[in-house]
Amino acid sequence: MVSNFRQTVRGMRDFLPEDAWKLRFIEDSARKLARLYNYDEVITPVIEHYELLAAKIGEENRKRMYVFEDLGGRRVALRPEFTASIARLVATKMVSAPKPIRLFSVGSLYRYDEPQLGRYREFWQANYELIGSKNPEADAEILSLTSNLLSSVGLKNCVIKINHMGILRGILGSEGILEDKQNVIMQLLDKKDREKALKLAEEYGATSRCLETLKSLFRIRGSDKKSIINEIARVVNNYPDALNSLNNMSEIVNLIEYGGLEAKFYFEAGFARGLEYYTGIIFETYVPELNIAVGGGGRYDKLIELFSGIEMPAVGVALGIDRIMLAMEKQGVNPPKHEVARVFVIPINESMVAEAFKISLILRRNGIITEIETMRRSLSRSLSDANRREITHAIIIGPKEVKEGKVVLRDMKSKVQEEVKIEDLPSKIRI
Ligand code: AMP
């Protein structure tokens, strides 16, 4: 294929300053929240062995991986998600760490998805995993973290769509349908292809009673917790594993509601997620202005055991930073601009350049955002450039003042100028 190498590769984007600023703002908010909940940050590689990443990611995502052979002949891939890497890290390097283990990671991921609004081939996620606890308070913590992150960046009216893998798997399992076949059905449900999922269940030997149960389940959805839980309980009454799972979901949601979470729940009994490793609750979060999920997660009790041989239940969430950015734009939310002084140091001629350089270093040492005029423009042109870029203060360096250990400080807004001793500059620059 002939490519225009002056353009970014399809699905890849440049982030110009304003967008890079937004992306980093969300990343910073995610990191702050990790600290608040006491999650430790870990950094794992972008490139991993293909087999690791492919193990439980599901057929759809497996097909979309960037896979290649490195120069040493290893079959490797760019990570399409964090969870496999975290599971590997915990299974090989943290098995004996005290439980629970709370880990945070943030970075770029790669999937050969069809590029469209909110869907890119390189995208960013903030990822939280709580490892070692089976209990509902662990699931509730991950859900509250999710809701907290979205509100901390200023998003409103977030909805968490929730279900429990154990309900669907409990039904299919009791019909003797094995896990890998269940996985194919889950993939279809993830794509909302319910007709095909039912057909396949029939092919796999599901009884007509089971198919009727599934059909009834697929119709159950809504936000009224009590009535939805009762309805599901009635439908899955003959499937004890499904009932246990329903009780587990109910317990988790009760905890969250008792804690007073901002996000609202939306229950959908036919909702599944494509990643194969989920064993408990699964969820996705939405804002009303965007019909694609801004985050998703769930409980995966068997994945780490797959790599370590040791039982290690876990629950986690991945929040899409690009999608949060998009949601913020749709809701008209901007990262708060911290009003701070920004100083422009202007030497009035060439002989003052060294002095300007020295003064700019003094200011930066005092934590003041400072740049120096490097274009050697005239004073008036430098000042109009400063105006255009919303610089708050200009410092004009001239030989007469410097001889007296002073400079001219100009407040760009009020246009008031005064002579200031160099050592007094840091305390004079305020907004
Ligand atoms: P998943 O594990 O596939 O549900 O992904 C978790 C989150 O990552 C999603 O809810 C999105 O916010 C984000 N995400 C997944 N795929 C993409 C993509 N191709 N482009 C941008 N964000 C994505």
mmCIF file of C-alpha atoms in Angstrom, residues 202 256 411:
data_model
loop_
_atom_site.group_PDB
_atom_site.id
_atom_site.type_symbol
_atom_site.label_atom_id
_atom_site.label_comp_id
_atom_site.label_asym_id
_atom_site.label_seq_id
_atom_site.Cartn_x
_atom_site.Cartn_y
_atom_site.Cartn_z
ATOM 1 C CA GLU A 202 -29.791 -23.912 20.781
ATOM 2 C CA ILE A 256 -22.847 1.746 46.682
ATOM 3 C CA ASP A 411 1.744 44.632 34.306
#
